[in-house]
Short mmCIF file of C-alpha atoms in Angstrom, two decimals:
data_model
loop_
_atom_site.label_atom_id
_atom_site.label_comp_id
_atom_site.label_asym_id
_atom_site.label_seq_id
_atom_site.Cartn_x
_atom_site.Cartn_y
_atom_site.Cartn_z
CA UNK G 1 8.81 -227.68 -35.44
CA UNK G 2 12.46 -227.84 -34.96
CA UNK G 3 12.09 -227.14 -31.25
CA UNK G 4 9.64 -229.97 -30.79
CA UNK G 5 11.94 -232.40 -32.63
CA UNK G 6 14.92 -231.30 -30.50
CA UNK G 7 12.92 -231.88 -27.28
CA UNK G 8 11.87 -235.36 -28.44
CA UNK G 9 15.41 -236.40 -29.30
CA UNK G 10 17.01 -234.84 -26.18
CA UNK G 11 14.59 -234.86 -23.24
CA UNK G 12 17.36 -234.29 -20.67
CA UNK G 13 18.25 -230.99 -22.36
CA UNK G 14 14.66 -229.85 -22.01
CA UNK G 15 14.69 -230.79 -18.31
CA UNK G 16 17.89 -228.79 -17.68
CA UNK G 17 16.57 -225.71 -19.49
CA UNK G 18 13.23 -225.94 -17.66
CA UNK G 19 15.00 -226.22 -14.27
CA UNK G 20 17.20 -223.23 -15.01
CA UNK G 21 14.20 -221.16 -16.06
CA UNK G 22 12.23 -222.16 -12.94
CA UNK G 23 15.23 -221.40 -10.66
CA UNK G 24 15.68 -217.97 -12.23
CA UNK G 25 12.04 -217.05 -11.73
CA UNK G 26 12.05 -218.23 -8.11
CA UNK G 27 15.31 -216.39 -7.46
CA UNK G 28 13.86 -213.13 -8.72
CA UNK G 29 10.81 -213.23 -6.46
CA UNK G 30 12.32 -214.77 -3.27
CA UNK G 31 15.23 -212.66 -1.91
CA UNK G 32 17.94 -214.32 0.20
CA UNK G 33 17.73 -213.31 3.86
CA UNK G 34 20.55 -213.41 6.39
CA UNK G 35 20.19 -215.82 9.29
CA UNK G 36 18.97 -214.33 12.55
CA UNK G 37 21.75 -213.79 15.12
CA UNK G 38 21.66 -216.13 18.11
CA UNK G 39 19.97 -214.71 21.17
CA UNK G 40 22.11 -214.12 24.21
CA UNK G 41 21.11 -215.60 27.55
CA UNK G 42 20.03 -213.04 30.08
CA UNK G 43 22.50 -213.20 32.99
CA UNK G 44 22.52 -210.97 36.02
CA UNK G 45 25.79 -209.08 36.39
CA UNK G 46 27.15 -207.66 39.62
CA UNK G 47 30.26 -205.76 40.57
CA UNK G 48 33.10 -207.94 41.88
CA UNK G 49 33.94 -207.71 45.56
CA UNK G 50 37.04 -205.96 46.85
CA UNK G 51 38.53 -209.28 48.08
CA UNK G 52 38.26 -210.87 44.65
CA UNK G 53 40.05 -207.89 43.10
CA UNK G 54 43.00 -208.00 45.51
CA UNK G 55 45.91 -209.42 43.53
CA UNK G 56 48.68 -209.46 46.12
CA UNK G 57 49.26 -210.34 49.71
CA UNK G 58 50.15 -207.50 52.05
CA UNK G 59 53.28 -209.23 53.43
CA UNK G 60 54.67 -209.84 49.91
CA UNK G 61 53.97 -206.24 48.99
CA UNK G 62 55.91 -204.96 52.00
CA UNK G 63 58.91 -207.19 51.17
CA UNK G 64 59.03 -205.91 47.60
CA UNK G 65 58.49 -202.35 48.70
CA UNK G 66 61.40 -202.52 51.16
CA UNK G 67 63.84 -204.22 48.73
CA UNK G 68 66.80 -202.38 47.32
CA UNK G 69 66.79 -202.87 43.58
CA UNK G 70 70.08 -201.38 42.50
CA UNK G 71 72.80 -204.02 42.66
CA UNK G 72 71.34 -206.17 45.44
CA UNK G 73 69.04 -208.60 43.67
CA UNK G 74 70.39 -211.40 41.50
CA UNK G 75 68.61 -213.28 38.74
CA UNK G 76 65.72 -215.51 39.78
CA UNK G 77 67.07 -218.32 41.91
CA UNK G 78 70.60 -217.04 41.63
CA UNK G 79 73.36 -215.86 43.91
CA UNK G 80 75.74 -213.05 43.09
CA UNK G 81 79.38 -213.87 42.74
CA UNK G 82 82.38 -211.65 43.18
CA UNK G 83 83.04 -209.64 40.02
CA UNK G 84 85.28 -211.49 37.58
CA UNK G 85 88.43 -209.88 36.34
CA UNK G 86 88.76 -212.11 33.26
CA UNK G 87 87.01 -212.46 29.92
CA UNK G 88 87.08 -215.24 27.31
CA UNK G 89 88.99 -214.18 24.21
CA UNK G 90 89.02 -217.31 22.01
CA UNK G 91 87.63 -220.84 21.99
CA UNK G 92 89.32 -223.79 20.28
CA UNK G 93 87.51 -227.11 19.89
CA UNK G 94 90.11 -228.97 17.83
CA UNK G 95 92.46 -230.79 18.40
CA UNK G 96 91.55 -230.31 22.06
CA UNK G 97 89.05 -228.06 23.78
CA UNK G 98 90.73 -224.94 25.15
CA UNK G 99 89.68 -221.41 26.04
CA UNK G 100 91.91 -218.34 25.88
CA UNK G 101 91.24 -216.03 28.83
CA UNK G 102 92.50 -212.49 29.21
CA UNK G 103 92.97 -211.10 32.71
CA UNK G 104 92.38 -207.42 33.38
CA UNK G 105 95.67 -205.57 33.75
CA UNK G 106 97.82 -208.26 32.03
CA UNK G 107 98.94 -208.31 28.41
CA UNK G 108 99.25 -212.07 27.90
CA UNK G 109 96.39 -214.54 27.62
CA UNK G 110 96.05 -217.76 29.57
CA UNK G 111 94.90 -221.01 27.92
CA UNK G 112 92.59 -223.17 30.04
CA UNK G 113 91.45 -226.75 29.28
CA UNK G 114 88.27 -228.46 30.47
CA UNK G 115 88.45 -229.19 34.19
CA UNK G 116 91.25 -226.69 34.84
CA UNK G 117 90.99 -223.58 36.99
CA UNK G 118 90.28 -220.14 35.57
CA UNK G 119 92.18 -217.09 36.92
CA UNK G 120 89.64 -216.44 39.69
CA UNK G 121 89.57 -220.08 40.86
CA UNK G 122 86.45 -221.19 38.97
CA UNK G 123 86.54 -224.52 37.12
CA UNK G 124 85.92 -224.67 33.37
CA UNK G 125 83.09 -227.19 32.86
CA UNK G 126 81.82 -227.03 29.29
CA UNK G 127 82.48 -225.20 26.04
CA UNK G 128 80.53 -224.57 22.84
CA UNK G 129 81.55 -222.51 19.86
CA UNK G 130 80.43 -219.21 21.42
CA UNK G 131 79.92 -219.84 25.20
CA UNK G 132 81.71 -221.27 28.18
CA UNK G 133 80.24 -222.70 31.40
CA UNK G 134 82.15 -222.72 34.64
CA UNK G 135 81.53 -223.54 38.30
CA UNK G 136 82.40 -221.31 41.19
CA UNK G 137 81.22 -221.32 44.80
CA UNK G 138 79.03 -224.39 44.16
CA UNK G 139 77.12 -222.68 41.37
CA UNK G 140 77.25 -223.09 37.59
CA UNK G 141 77.57 -219.93 35.50
CA UNK G 142 78.03 -219.09 31.85
CA UNK G 143 79.85 -216.44 29.90
CA UNK G 144 79.47 -215.64 26.18
CA UNK G 145 82.48 -215.19 23.94
CA UNK G 146 80.86 -212.22 22.21
CA UNK G 147 78.83 -210.26 24.77
CA UNK G 148 76.13 -207.96 23.39
CA UNK G 149 76.46 -205.30 26.08
CA UNK G 150 79.00 -205.17 28.90
CA UNK G 151 76.22 -204.91 31.52
CA UNK G 152 74.46 -208.06 30.28
CA UNK G 153 77.67 -210.11 30.11
CA UNK G 154 78.52 -209.30 33.71
CA UNK G 155 74.97 -209.95 34.93
CA UNK G 156 74.75 -213.26 33.03
CA UNK G 157 78.07 -214.44 34.42
CA UNK G 158 77.15 -213.42 37.96
CA UNK G 159 73.78 -215.19 37.92
CA UNK G 160 73.68 -218.78 39.12
CA UNK G 161 72.30 -221.10 36.43
CA UNK G 162 72.05 -224.18 38.61
CA UNK G 163 73.82 -226.63 40.84
CA UNK G 164 76.89 -228.32 39.38
CA UNK G 165 76.40 -231.69 37.73
CA UNK G 166 77.73 -234.85 39.38
CA UNK G 167 79.89 -235.58 36.34
CA UNK G 168 81.42 -232.94 34.12
CA UNK G 169 79.62 -232.41 30.84
CA UNK G 170 81.33 -233.04 27.56
CA UNK G 171 81.84 -230.22 25.11
CA UNK G 172 79.67 -229.91 22.04
CA UNK G 173 82.27 -230.88 19.46
CA UNK G 174 81.08 -232.25 16.12
CA UNK G 175 82.21 -235.80 15.44
CA UNK G 176 83.59 -236.97 12.10
CA UNK G 177 81.61 -239.78 10.43
CA UNK G 178 83.22 -243.21 10.40
CA UNK G 179 84.76 -244.13 7.04
CA UNK G 180 82.80 -246.56 4.88
CA UNK G 181 84.30 -250.06 4.48
CA UNK G 182 86.32 -250.46 1.30
CA UNK G 183 84.50 -252.09 -1.59
CA UNK G 184 80.97 -251.27 -0.31
CA UNK G 185 79.05 -248.35 -1.67
CA UNK G 186 75.72 -247.16 -0.29
#
């Protein structure tokens, strides 16, 4: 009798219990099946032709085959320069931008400012904290202050980066913020 009284006072509880019981029975007798995989379209396949597999032109292949790789080719789009007999030793950005350059065979270093000539006649164009850019023979080049390997430093300096700019670039020197006016606080 208690069950009948509980169902009369709470019909929603009876509906929930009945639904759970019905779902459990259905779940036991109807297993879940995986969906069928999609069917692939039947397409005729043929071997590709020899012309479609050819990935190079014969004239380009002969040029590459006849090239001399050791010391003759420069970086892409670049021209080789005469080997440089100087290396950057130090870079100062304050109070003025200057680069210390050591010349092979000499004990003293030479200080060069922006726009001045380096020992081999190149012009110092731009400076950052760890690289310098210079122009020589109508071509812009760069040289790191701390080269990783001697071979890479020489190759990077010999490769032409691009044509020189119409106006010299300014160095990347951090600027000090302007002082706030007196009496005003942000």
